[in-house]
PDB file of C-alpha atoms in Angstrom:
ATOM      1  CA  MET S  18     -17.714 192.640 149.795  1.00 68.00           C
ATOM      2  CA  ASP S  19     -15.290 189.987 148.522  1.00 73.00           C
ATOM      3  CA  THR S  20     -12.593 191.443 150.749  1.00 79.00           C
ATOM      4  CA  VAL S  21     -14.916 191.361 153.752  1.00 82.00           C
ATOM      5  CA  ILE S  22     -15.742 187.700 153.050  1.00 82.00           C
ATOM      6  CA  GLN S  23     -12.047 186.828 152.852  1.00 83.00           C
ATOM      7  CA  ILE S  24     -11.329 188.606 156.152  1.00 84.00           C
ATOM      8  CA  VAL S  25     -14.278 186.924 157.893  1.00 85.00           C
ATOM      9  CA  VAL S  26     -13.335 183.458 156.622  1.00 85.00           C
ATOM     10  CA  SER S  27      -9.675 183.850 157.609  1.00 85.00           C
ATOM     11  CA  GLY S  28     -10.556 185.444 160.942  1.00 86.00           C
ATOM     12  CA  LEU S  29     -13.059 182.769 161.935  1.00 87.00           C
ATOM     13  CA  THR S  30     -10.593 180.039 160.957  1.00 87.00           C
ATOM     14  CA  MET S  31      -7.821 181.534 163.085  1.00 86.00           C
ATOM     15  CA  GLY S  32     -10.220 182.336 165.896  1.00 87.00           C
ATOM     16  CA  ALA S  33     -11.530 178.754 165.930  1.00 88.00           C
ATOM     17  CA  MET S  34      -7.993 177.365 166.266  1.00 86.00           C
ATOM     18  CA  TYR S  35      -7.194 179.855 169.033  1.00 84.00           C
ATOM     19  CA  ALA S  36     -10.446 179.033 170.845  1.00 88.00           C
ATOM     20  CA  VAL S  37      -9.686 175.316 171.149  1.00 88.00           C
ATOM     21  CA  ALA S  38      -6.215 176.027 172.534  1.00 86.00           C
ATOM     22  CA  THR S  39      -7.482 178.789 174.823  1.00 87.00           C
ATOM     23  CA  VAL S  40     -10.281 176.799 176.455  1.00 87.00           C
ATOM     24  CA  GLY S  41      -7.814 174.166 177.680  1.00 85.00           C
ATOM     25  CA  LEU S  42      -5.492 176.819 179.077  1.00 86.00           C
ATOM     26  CA  SER S  43      -8.374 178.697 180.698  1.00 84.00           C
ATOM     27  CA  LEU S  44      -9.877 175.564 182.271  1.00 86.00           C
ATOM     28  CA  VAL S  45      -6.607 174.725 183.999  1.00 88.00           C
ATOM     29  CA  TYR S  46      -6.154 178.246 185.340  1.00 85.00           C
ATOM     30  CA  GLY S  47      -9.771 178.511 186.467  1.00 80.00           C
ATOM     31  CA  SER S  48      -9.633 175.229 188.389  1.00 81.00           C
ATOM     32  CA  LEU S  49      -6.059 175.033 189.683  1.00 82.00           C
ATOM     33  CA  ASN S  50      -4.918 178.655 189.412  1.00 82.00           C
ATOM     34  CA  MET S  51      -2.106 177.198 187.304  1.00 86.00           C
ATOM     35  CA  LEU S  52      -0.577 178.522 184.091  1.00 86.00           C
ATOM     36  CA  ASN S  53       0.474 175.422 182.157  1.00 88.00           C
ATOM     37  CA  MET S  54       3.461 176.578 180.100  1.00 90.00           C
ATOM     38  CA  ALA S  55       3.805 173.081 178.598  1.00 91.00           C
ATOM     39  CA  HIS S  56       0.515 173.632 176.750  1.00 91.00           C
ATOM     40  CA  GLY S  57       2.311 174.500 173.510  1.00 90.00           C
ATOM     41  CA  ALA S  58       4.362 171.296 173.654  1.00 92.00           C
ATOM     42  CA  LEU S  59       1.186 169.249 174.202  1.00 93.00           C
ATOM     43  CA  LEU S  60      -0.332 171.015 171.217  1.00 93.00           C
ATOM     44  CA  THR S  61       2.640 170.071 169.042  1.00 93.00           C
ATOM     45  CA  LEU S  62       2.649 166.472 170.259  1.00 94.00           C
ATOM     46  CA  GLY S  63      -1.010 166.163 169.297  1.00 92.00           C
ATOM     47  CA  ALA S  64      -0.066 167.113 165.746  1.00 93.00           C
ATOM     48  CA  TYR S  65       2.803 164.600 165.723  1.00 94.00           C
ATOM     49  CA  PHE S  66       0.572 161.836 167.122  1.00 94.00           C
ATOM     50  CA  CYS S  67      -1.946 162.423 164.345  1.00 92.00           C
ATOM     51  CA  TYR S  68       0.805 162.460 161.721  1.00 93.00           C
ATOM     52  CA  SER S  69       2.329 159.214 163.009  1.00 92.00           C
ATOM     53  CA  ALA S  70      -1.064 157.482 163.181  1.00 92.00           C
ATOM     54  CA  LEU S  71      -1.790 158.455 159.582  1.00 90.00           C
ATOM     55  CA  ALA S  72       1.647 158.064 158.000  1.00 88.00           C
ATOM     56  CA  ALA S  73       3.309 155.292 160.024  1.00 83.00           C
ATOM     57  CA  LEU S  74       0.363 153.205 161.255  1.00 85.00           C
ATOM     58  CA  GLY S  75      -1.858 153.782 158.223  1.00 84.00           C
ATOM     59  CA  LEU S  76      -4.975 154.497 160.290  1.00 86.00           C
ATOM     60  CA  ASN S  77      -7.957 156.315 158.831  1.00 88.00           C
ATOM     61  CA  PRO S  78      -8.336 160.025 159.746  1.00 87.00           C
ATOM     62  CA  LEU S  79     -11.039 159.415 162.373  1.00 89.00           C
ATOM     63  CA  ALA S  80      -8.923 156.812 164.175  1.00 92.00           C
ATOM     64  CA  ALA S  81      -5.844 159.058 163.944  1.00 90.00           C
ATOM     65  CA  PHE S  82      -7.899 161.885 165.429  1.00 90.00           C
ATOM     66  CA  ALA S  83      -8.912 159.636 168.334  1.00 92.00           C
ATOM     67  CA  VAL S  84      -5.297 158.500 168.881  1.00 93.00           C
ATOM     68  CA  ALA S  85      -4.096 162.104 169.058  1.00 93.00           C
ATOM     69  CA  ILE S  86      -6.853 163.104 171.506  1.00 94.00           C
ATOM     70  CA  ALA S  87      -6.130 160.103 173.733  1.00 94.00           C
ATOM     71  CA  GLY S  88      -2.392 160.855 173.624  1.00 94.00           C
ATOM     72  CA  GLY S  89      -2.981 164.491 174.538  1.00 94.00           C
ATOM     73  CA  ALA S  90      -5.262 163.516 177.442  1.00 94.00           C
ATOM     74  CA  LEU S  91      -2.693 161.041 178.800  1.00 95.00           C
ATOM     75  CA  LEU S  92       0.071 163.645 178.554  1.00 94.00           C
ATOM     76  CA  GLY S  93      -2.086 166.198 180.362  1.00 93.00           C
ATOM     77  CA  LEU S  94      -2.737 163.644 183.075  1.00 94.00           C
ATOM     78  CA  ALA S  95       1.009 162.937 183.302  1.00 94.00           C
ATOM     79  CA  VAL S  96       1.709 166.662 183.779  1.00 93.00           C
ATOM     80  CA  TYR S  97      -0.695 166.654 186.721  1.00 93.00           C
ATOM     81  CA  VAL S  98       0.615 163.468 188.354  1.00 92.00           C
ATOM     82  CA  LEU S  99       4.326 164.142 187.858  1.00 92.00           C
ATOM     83  CA  VAL S 100       4.468 167.927 188.174  1.00 91.00           C
ATOM     84  CA  ALA S 101       1.362 169.648 189.562  1.00 90.00           C
ATOM     85  CA  LEU S 102       0.395 167.139 192.262  1.00 90.00           C
ATOM     86  CA  PRO S 103       3.794 167.082 194.043  1.00 90.00           C
ATOM     87  CA  LEU S 104       3.807 170.903 194.089  1.00 88.00           C
ATOM     88  CA  LEU S 105       0.178 171.336 195.076  1.00 83.00           C
ATOM     89  CA  ARG S 106       0.715 171.597 198.839  1.00 79.00           C
ATOM     90  CA  ALA S 107       3.996 173.491 198.595  1.00 78.00           C
ATOM     91  CA  PRO S 108       4.059 177.243 199.254  1.00 80.00           C
ATOM     92  CA  ASN S 109       4.056 179.499 196.169  1.00 84.00           C
ATOM     93  CA  PHE S 110       2.344 176.808 194.079  1.00 85.00           C
ATOM     94  CA  GLU S 111       1.513 179.184 191.206  1.00 85.00           C
ATOM     95  CA  THR S 112       5.099 180.360 190.752  1.00 87.00           C
ATOM     96  CA  ASN S 113       6.651 176.924 191.216  1.00 90.00           C
ATOM     97  CA  VAL S 114       4.338 175.160 188.787  1.00 90.00           C
ATOM     98  CA  PHE S 115       4.774 177.979 186.253  1.00 90.00           C
ATOM     99  CA  ILE S 116       8.540 177.406 186.245  1.00 91.00           C
ATOM    100  CA  ALA S 117       8.199 173.614 186.369  1.00 92.00           C
ATOM    101  CA  THR S 118       5.912 173.481 183.319  1.00 93.00           C
ATOM    102  CA  ILE S 119       8.361 175.659 181.378  1.00 93.00           C
ATOM    103  CA  GLY S 120      10.904 172.913 182.052  1.00 93.00           C
ATOM    104  CA  VAL S 121       8.426 170.211 181.010  1.00 93.00           C
ATOM    105  CA  GLY S 122       7.731 172.034 177.750  1.00 92.00           C
ATOM    106  CA  THR S 123      11.470 172.319 177.034  1.00 92.00           C
ATOM    107  CA  VAL S 124      12.008 168.609 177.693  1.00 93.00           C
ATOM    108  CA  LEU S 125       9.090 167.618 175.467  1.00 93.00           C
ATOM    109  CA  GLU S 126      10.355 169.887 172.697  1.00 92.00           C
ATOM    110  CA  SER S 127      13.792 168.237 172.883  1.00 92.00           C
ATOM    111  CA  LEU S 128      12.189 164.774 172.742  1.00 93.00           C
ATOM    112  CA  MET S 129      10.184 165.775 169.676  1.00 93.00           C
ATOM    113  CA  LEU S 130      13.344 167.115 168.056  1.00 92.00           C
ATOM    114  CA  LYS S 131      15.036 163.782 168.719  1.00 91.00           C
ATOM    115  CA  GLY S 132      12.100 161.638 167.657  1.00 89.00           C
ATOM    116  CA  TRP S 133      10.784 163.399 164.551  1.00 92.00           C
ATOM    117  CA  GLY S 134      13.723 165.593 163.562  1.00 88.00           C
ATOM    118  CA  PRO S 135      14.058 169.358 163.131  1.00 87.00           C
ATOM    119  CA  PHE S 136      12.551 169.658 159.649  1.00 89.00           C
ATOM    120  CA  PRO S 137       8.925 170.726 159.040  1.00 89.00           C
ATOM    121  CA  ILE S 138       6.559 167.879 158.141  1.00 90.00           C
ATOM    122  CA  PRO S 139       3.302 168.340 156.201  1.00 88.00           C
ATOM    123  CA  GLN S 140       0.192 167.130 158.034  1.00 86.00           C
ATOM    124  CA  PRO S 141      -1.664 164.446 156.033  1.00 85.00           C
ATOM    125  CA  LEU S 142      -4.929 165.398 157.765  1.00 82.00           C
ATOM    126  CA  ALA S 143      -6.392 167.602 155.041  1.00 78.00           C
ATOM    127  CA  VAL S 144      -9.713 168.158 153.283  1.00 80.00           C
ATOM    128  CA  HIS S 145      -9.331 168.964 149.598  1.00 81.00           C
ATOM    129  CA  GLY S 146     -11.671 171.077 147.506  1.00 79.00           C
ATOM    130  CA  GLU S 147     -13.351 174.434 147.831  1.00 79.00           C
ATOM    131  CA  PHE S 148     -16.664 176.215 147.642  1.00 76.00           C
ATOM    132  CA  VAL S 149     -17.527 179.677 146.351  1.00 78.00           C
ATOM    133  CA  ILE S 150     -19.101 182.593 148.227  1.00 77.00           C
ATOM    134  CA  GLY S 151     -19.673 185.429 145.778  1.00 73.00           C
ATOM    135  CA  ARG S 152     -16.366 185.509 143.929  1.00 76.00           C
ATOM    136  CA  VAL S 153     -14.321 184.175 146.834  1.00 74.00           C
ATOM    137  CA  HIS S 154     -13.059 180.575 146.690  1.00 77.00           C
ATOM    138  CA  VAL S 155     -13.053 179.220 150.242  1.00 79.00           C
ATOM    139  CA  PRO S 156     -11.039 176.020 150.874  1.00 81.00           C
ATOM    140  CA  LEU S 157     -12.971 173.184 152.477  1.00 85.00           C
ATOM    141  CA  GLN S 158     -10.048 172.905 154.921  1.00 86.00           C
ATOM    142  CA  ASN S 159     -11.165 176.182 156.534  1.00 85.00           C
ATOM    143  CA  LEU S 160     -14.695 174.859 156.898  1.00 87.00           C
ATOM    144  CA  PHE S 161     -13.335 171.615 158.363  1.00 88.00           C
ATOM    145  CA  ILE S 162     -11.284 173.518 160.962  1.00 88.00           C
ATOM    146  CA  PHE S 163     -14.231 175.687 161.972  1.00 88.00           C
ATOM    147  CA  ALA S 164     -16.599 172.690 162.165  1.00 89.00           C
ATOM    148  CA  VAL S 165     -14.202 170.628 164.303  1.00 89.00           C
ATOM    149  CA  ALA S 166     -13.604 173.584 166.640  1.00 89.00           C
ATOM    150  CA  LEU S 167     -17.357 174.156 166.914  1.00 89.00           C
ATOM    151  CA  VAL S 168     -17.949 170.491 167.791  1.00 89.00           C
ATOM    152  CA  MET S 169     -15.189 170.552 170.419  1.00 89.00           C
ATOM    153  CA  MET S 170     -16.555 173.752 171.970  1.00 87.00           C
ATOM    154  CA  ALA S 171     -20.087 172.329 172.049  1.00 88.00           C
ATOM    155  CA  ALA S 172     -18.842 169.078 173.603  1.00 89.00           C
ATOM    156  CA  THR S 173     -16.859 170.990 176.244  1.00 88.00           C
ATOM    157  CA  ALA S 174     -19.848 173.219 177.025  1.00 86.00           C
ATOM    158  CA  PHE S 175     -22.083 170.141 177.364  1.00 89.00           C
ATOM    159  CA  LEU S 176     -19.532 168.514 179.668  1.00 88.00           C
ATOM    160  CA  LEU S 177     -19.310 171.588 181.894  1.00 86.00           C
ATOM    161  CA  GLU S 178     -23.031 172.354 182.023  1.00 85.00           C
ATOM    162  CA  ARG S 179     -24.828 168.998 181.818  1.00 85.00           C
ATOM    163  CA  THR S 180     -22.644 166.368 183.453  1.00 88.00           C
ATOM    164  CA  ARG S 181     -21.670 165.541 187.004  1.00 89.00           C
ATOM    165  CA  VAL S 182     -17.993 165.928 186.114  1.00 88.00           C
ATOM    166  CA  GLY S 183     -18.681 169.395 184.730  1.00 86.00           C
ATOM    167  CA  ARG S 184     -20.552 170.469 187.848  1.00 88.00           C
ATOM    168  CA  ALA S 185     -17.637 169.307 189.976  1.00 88.00           C
ATOM    169  CA  ILE S 186     -15.216 171.276 187.789  1.00 87.00           C
ATOM    170  CA  ARG S 187     -17.323 174.433 188.028  1.00 85.00           C
ATOM    171  CA  ALA S 188     -17.750 174.053 191.774  1.00 86.00           C
ATOM    172  CA  THR S 189     -14.005 173.619 192.255  1.00 84.00           C
ATOM    173  CA  ALA S 190     -13.293 176.657 190.089  1.00 80.00           C
ATOM    174  CA  GLN S 191     -15.767 178.792 192.061  1.00 79.00           C
ATOM    175  CA  HIS S 192     -14.556 177.820 195.539  1.00 78.00           C
ATOM    176  CA  ARG S 193     -12.124 174.988 196.132  1.00 78.00           C
ATOM    177  CA  SER S 194     -12.651 174.649 199.892  1.00 80.00           C
ATOM    178  CA  ALA S 195     -16.448 174.789 199.675  1.00 84.00           C
ATOM    179  CA  ALA S 196     -16.433 172.146 196.933  1.00 82.00           C
ATOM    180  CA  GLN S 197     -14.261 169.924 199.129  1.00 83.00           C
ATOM    181  CA  LEU S 198     -16.639 170.322 202.057  1.00 81.00           C
ATOM    182  CA  MET S 199     -19.535 169.276 199.803  1.00 83.00           C
ATOM    183  CA  GLY S 200     -17.774 166.007 198.968  1.00 83.00           C
ATOM    184  CA  VAL S 201     -16.097 166.915 195.678  1.00 84.00           C
ATOM    185  CA  ARG S 202     -12.842 164.990 195.230  1.00 87.00           C
ATOM    186  CA  VAL S 203     -10.770 167.980 194.247  1.00 86.00           C
ATOM    187  CA  LYS S 204      -7.641 166.061 193.240  1.00 87.00           C
ATOM    188  CA  VAL S 205      -9.693 163.881 190.881  1.00 90.00           C
ATOM    189  CA  VAL S 206     -11.194 167.038 189.381  1.00 90.00           C
ATOM    190  CA  TYR S 207      -7.724 168.471 188.849  1.00 91.00           C
ATOM    191  CA  ALA S 208      -6.658 165.294 187.038  1.00 92.00           C
ATOM    192  CA  GLN S 209      -9.770 165.429 184.832  1.00 92.00           C
ATOM    193  CA  VAL S 210      -9.164 169.089 183.988  1.00 92.00           C
ATOM    194  CA  LEU S 211      -5.524 168.478 182.985  1.00 93.00           C
ATOM    195  CA  ALA S 212      -6.577 165.490 180.862  1.00 94.00           C
ATOM    196  CA  LEU S 213      -9.301 167.543 179.163  1.00 93.00           C
ATOM    197  CA  SER S 214      -6.859 170.400 178.606  1.00 92.00           C
ATOM    198  CA  GLY S 215      -4.335 168.010 177.029  1.00 93.00           C
ATOM    199  CA  ALA S 216      -7.016 166.590 174.712  1.00 93.00           C
ATOM    200  CA  LEU S 217      -8.056 170.087 173.594  1.00 92.00           C
ATOM    201  CA  ALA S 218      -4.412 171.031 173.048  1.00 92.00           C
ATOM    202  CA  ALA S 219      -3.986 167.966 170.807  1.00 93.00           C
ATOM    203  CA  VAL S 220      -7.031 168.951 168.749  1.00 92.00           C
ATOM    204  CA  SER S 221      -5.700 172.480 168.388  1.00 91.00           C
ATOM    205  CA  GLY S 222      -2.333 171.112 167.254  1.00 91.00           C
ATOM    206  CA  MET S 223      -3.977 168.981 164.581  1.00 91.00           C
ATOM    207  CA  LEU S 224      -5.990 171.948 163.302  1.00 89.00           C
ATOM    208  CA  VAL S 225      -3.015 174.320 163.225  1.00 89.00           C
ATOM    209  CA  SER S 226      -0.726 171.798 161.517  1.00 89.00           C
ATOM    210  CA  SER S 227      -3.364 171.004 158.883  1.00 86.00           C
ATOM    211  CA  LEU S 228      -2.947 174.581 157.609  1.00 84.00           C
ATOM    212  CA  LEU S 229       0.789 174.908 158.226  1.00 82.00           C
ATOM    213  CA  THR S 230       3.394 172.208 158.882  1.00 86.00           C
ATOM    214  CA  ILE S 231       4.543 170.309 161.967  1.00 91.00           C
ATOM    215  CA  SER S 232       7.810 171.180 163.690  1.00 90.00           C
ATOM    216  CA  PRO S 233       9.043 170.837 167.300  1.00 90.00           C
ATOM    217  CA  THR S 234       8.603 174.579 167.919  1.00 88.00           C
ATOM    218  CA  MET S 235       5.191 174.833 166.242  1.00 89.00           C
ATOM    219  CA  GLY S 236       3.248 175.192 169.497  1.00 86.00           C
ATOM    220  CA  GLY S 237       4.951 178.363 170.703  1.00 85.00           C
ATOM    221  CA  ASP S 238       2.950 180.836 168.630  1.00 84.00           C
ATOM    222  CA  PRO S 239      -0.511 179.267 169.211  1.00 84.00           C
ATOM    223  CA  MET S 240       0.163 179.041 172.954  1.00 86.00           C
ATOM    224  CA  LEU S 241       1.205 182.684 173.088  1.00 84.00           C
ATOM    225  CA  LYS S 242      -1.941 183.680 171.158  1.00 85.00           C
ATOM    226  CA  ALA S 243      -4.023 181.527 173.529  1.00 85.00           C
ATOM    227  CA  PHE S 244      -2.439 183.285 176.509  1.00 84.00           C
ATOM    228  CA  ILE S 245      -3.253 186.671 174.944  1.00 83.00           C
ATOM    229  CA  VAL S 246      -6.865 185.581 174.504  1.00 84.00           C
ATOM    230  CA  CYS S 247      -6.980 184.424 178.149  1.00 82.00           C
ATOM    231  CA  VAL S 248      -5.715 187.789 179.364  1.00 80.00           C
ATOM    232  CA  VAL S 249      -8.177 189.723 177.195  1.00 81.00           C
ATOM    233  CA  ALA S 250     -11.134 187.542 178.222  1.00 79.00           C
ATOM    234  CA  GLY S 251     -10.118 187.181 181.860  1.00 74.00           C
ATOM    235  CA  LEU S 252      -8.030 184.308 183.162  1.00 67.00           C
ATOM    236  CA  GLY S 253     -10.211 181.299 183.956  1.00 64.00           C
ATOM    237  CA  ASN S 254     -13.296 182.513 182.043  1.00 72.00           C
ATOM    238  CA  VAL S 255     -13.980 179.679 179.571  1.00 75.00           C
ATOM    239  CA  TYR S 256     -16.959 181.094 177.686  1.00 78.00           C
ATOM    240  CA  GLY S 257     -15.427 184.542 177.491  1.00 81.00           C
ATOM    241  CA  ALA S 258     -12.272 182.933 176.088  1.00 81.00           C
ATOM    242  CA  VAL S 259     -14.215 181.469 173.150  1.00 84.00           C
ATOM    243  CA  ALA S 260     -15.810 184.827 172.315  1.00 84.00           C
ATOM    244  CA  ALA S 261     -12.487 186.649 172.688  1.00 84.00           C
ATOM    245  CA  ALA S 262     -10.687 184.086 170.500  1.00 85.00           C
ATOM    246  CA  LEU S 263     -13.128 184.541 167.617  1.00 86.00           C
ATOM    247  CA  ALA S 264     -13.014 188.342 167.973  1.00 86.00           C
ATOM    248  CA  LEU S 265      -9.201 188.419 168.058  1.00 86.00           C
ATOM    249  CA  GLY S 266      -9.051 186.088 165.069  1.00 86.00           C
ATOM    250  CA  LEU S 267     -11.155 188.546 163.076  1.00 87.00           C
ATOM    251  CA  LEU S 268      -9.030 191.465 164.326  1.00 87.00           C
ATOM    252  CA  GLU S 269      -5.830 189.689 163.310  1.00 85.00           C
ATOM    253  CA  ALA S 270      -7.172 188.899 159.825  1.00 87.00           C
ATOM    254  CA  ALA S 271      -8.291 192.517 159.312  1.00 87.00           C
ATOM    255  CA  THR S 272      -4.934 193.843 160.542  1.00 87.00           C
ATOM    256  CA  GLN S 273      -3.015 191.545 158.204  1.00 85.00           C
ATOM    257  CA  TYR S 274      -5.071 192.794 155.251  1.00 83.00           C
ATOM    258  CA  LEU S 275      -4.966 196.499 156.121  1.00 84.00           C
ATOM    259  CA  LEU S 276      -1.472 196.891 157.620  1.00 82.00           C
ATOM    260  CA  GLY S 277       0.442 193.725 156.681  1.00 80.00           C
ATOM    261  CA  VAL S 278       1.309 190.471 158.416  1.00 77.00           C
ATOM    262  CA  ARG S 279       4.100 191.961 160.546  1.00 80.00           C
ATOM    263  CA  TRP S 280       1.637 194.276 162.324  1.00 82.00           C
ATOM    264  CA  SER S 281      -0.862 191.596 163.378  1.00 80.00           C
ATOM    265  CA  PHE S 282       0.981 190.372 166.464  1.00 79.00           C
ATOM    266  CA  ALA S 283       1.933 193.913 167.499  1.00 83.00           C
ATOM    267  CA  THR S 284      -1.746 194.879 167.325  1.00 83.00           C
ATOM    268  CA  LEU S 285      -2.722 191.979 169.580  1.00 81.00           C
ATOM    269  CA  LEU S 286      -0.064 192.961 172.127  1.00 82.00           C
ATOM    270  CA  MET S 287      -1.245 196.570 172.062  1.00 85.00           C
ATOM    271  CA  LEU S 288      -4.787 195.343 172.704  1.00 82.00           C
ATOM    272  CA  VAL S 289      -3.557 193.349 175.711  1.00 82.00           C
ATOM    273  CA  ILE S 290      -1.863 196.456 177.133  1.00 83.00           C
ATOM    274  CA  LEU S 291      -5.040 198.501 176.723  1.00 85.00           C
ATOM    275  CA  VAL S 292      -7.172 195.800 178.348  1.00 82.00           C
ATOM    276  CA  LEU S 293      -4.762 195.483 181.288  1.00 78.00           C
ATOM    277  CA  ILE S 294      -4.896 199.259 181.804  1.00 83.00           C
ATOM    278  CA  TRP S 295      -8.674 199.545 181.419  1.00 81.00           C
ATOM    279  CA  ARG S 296      -9.833 196.217 182.913  1.00 77.00           C
ATOM    280  CA  PRO S 297      -6.961 194.333 184.596  1.00 73.00           C
ATOM    281  CA  TYR S 298      -9.288 191.394 185.296  1.00 71.00           C
ATOM    282  CA  GLY S 299     -10.249 190.990 181.600  1.00 71.00           C
ATOM    283  CA  LEU S 300     -13.271 191.907 179.489  1.00 72.00           C
ATOM    284  CA  PHE S 301     -15.378 189.051 180.874  1.00 71.00           C
ATOM    285  CA  GLY S 302     -13.652 188.651 184.233  1.00 62.00           C
ATOM    286  CA  ARG S 303     -14.945 189.772 187.589  1.00 60.00           C
ATOM    287  CA  GLN S 304     -13.154 192.194 189.825  1.00 54.00           C
ATOM    288  CA  GLN S 305     -12.097 190.614 193.111  1.00 49.00           C
ATOM    289  CA  VAL S 306     -12.252 192.678 196.267  1.00 38.00           C
ATOM    290  CA  VAL S 307      -9.852 191.654 199.022  1.00 36.00           C
ATOM    291  CA  ARG S 308     -10.571 192.949 202.541  1.00 35.00           C
ATOM    292  CA  LEU S 309      -7.628 193.193 204.921  1.00 30.00           C
TER     293      LEU S 309
END
């Protein structure tokens, strides 16, 4: 039972971090049909913003959290204005923006390397202490990560389901042209989605770095895991992405315990292959029928 508790705690912690990163990625794809390959760089910058607000500016953790979220949202908006918007009316938008955001991510990584240096930095955002379940000592940091992720998921769900902005986002994701005909300002929706995605990426970066350390290349692994979750859930399916992230977090924790750390990523990739063979549109996605 103690082993099961350890696996569940570790799995839910990892799954919560993946979920925050995945929702931002999935929102952008669902609305714009765009894979934002700079998502990992935005994630890392969120961690650096939080670190700088705490260490250099001396702000309290709540203010540093707000600074990082605002910085991530502004960067997401900049990606839309400077990269996605100019390419939006061009042919082969999906391919062009995919390549362009790879370039943006590379540039941002180089800027982080120049600004903060190549060495790992510990994240001051930490909750000390622990509590006991049975004979297992669970760090309060894990509970903090899960609670923050839960709050962010609830806030995003409220935004999508209960607000006018959320209805516009869902309408645009369902049918762009129909939403435009009904008076939805699609370009404004795109900007809002990229800003929201950047804010969620910043939160994910803060959570990941609070367990590990911050480095310019830190965002690569979480972004790849988020992409795996998106594929398993179905690209653009936000709620399915949350469920898939928590499930894959538990699977990864169990694999690390049973087979070793080096097998965890291989297991996730094997799962992606099986899902693509069995359900190419994802576990929660819908099959699209195209009539010629």
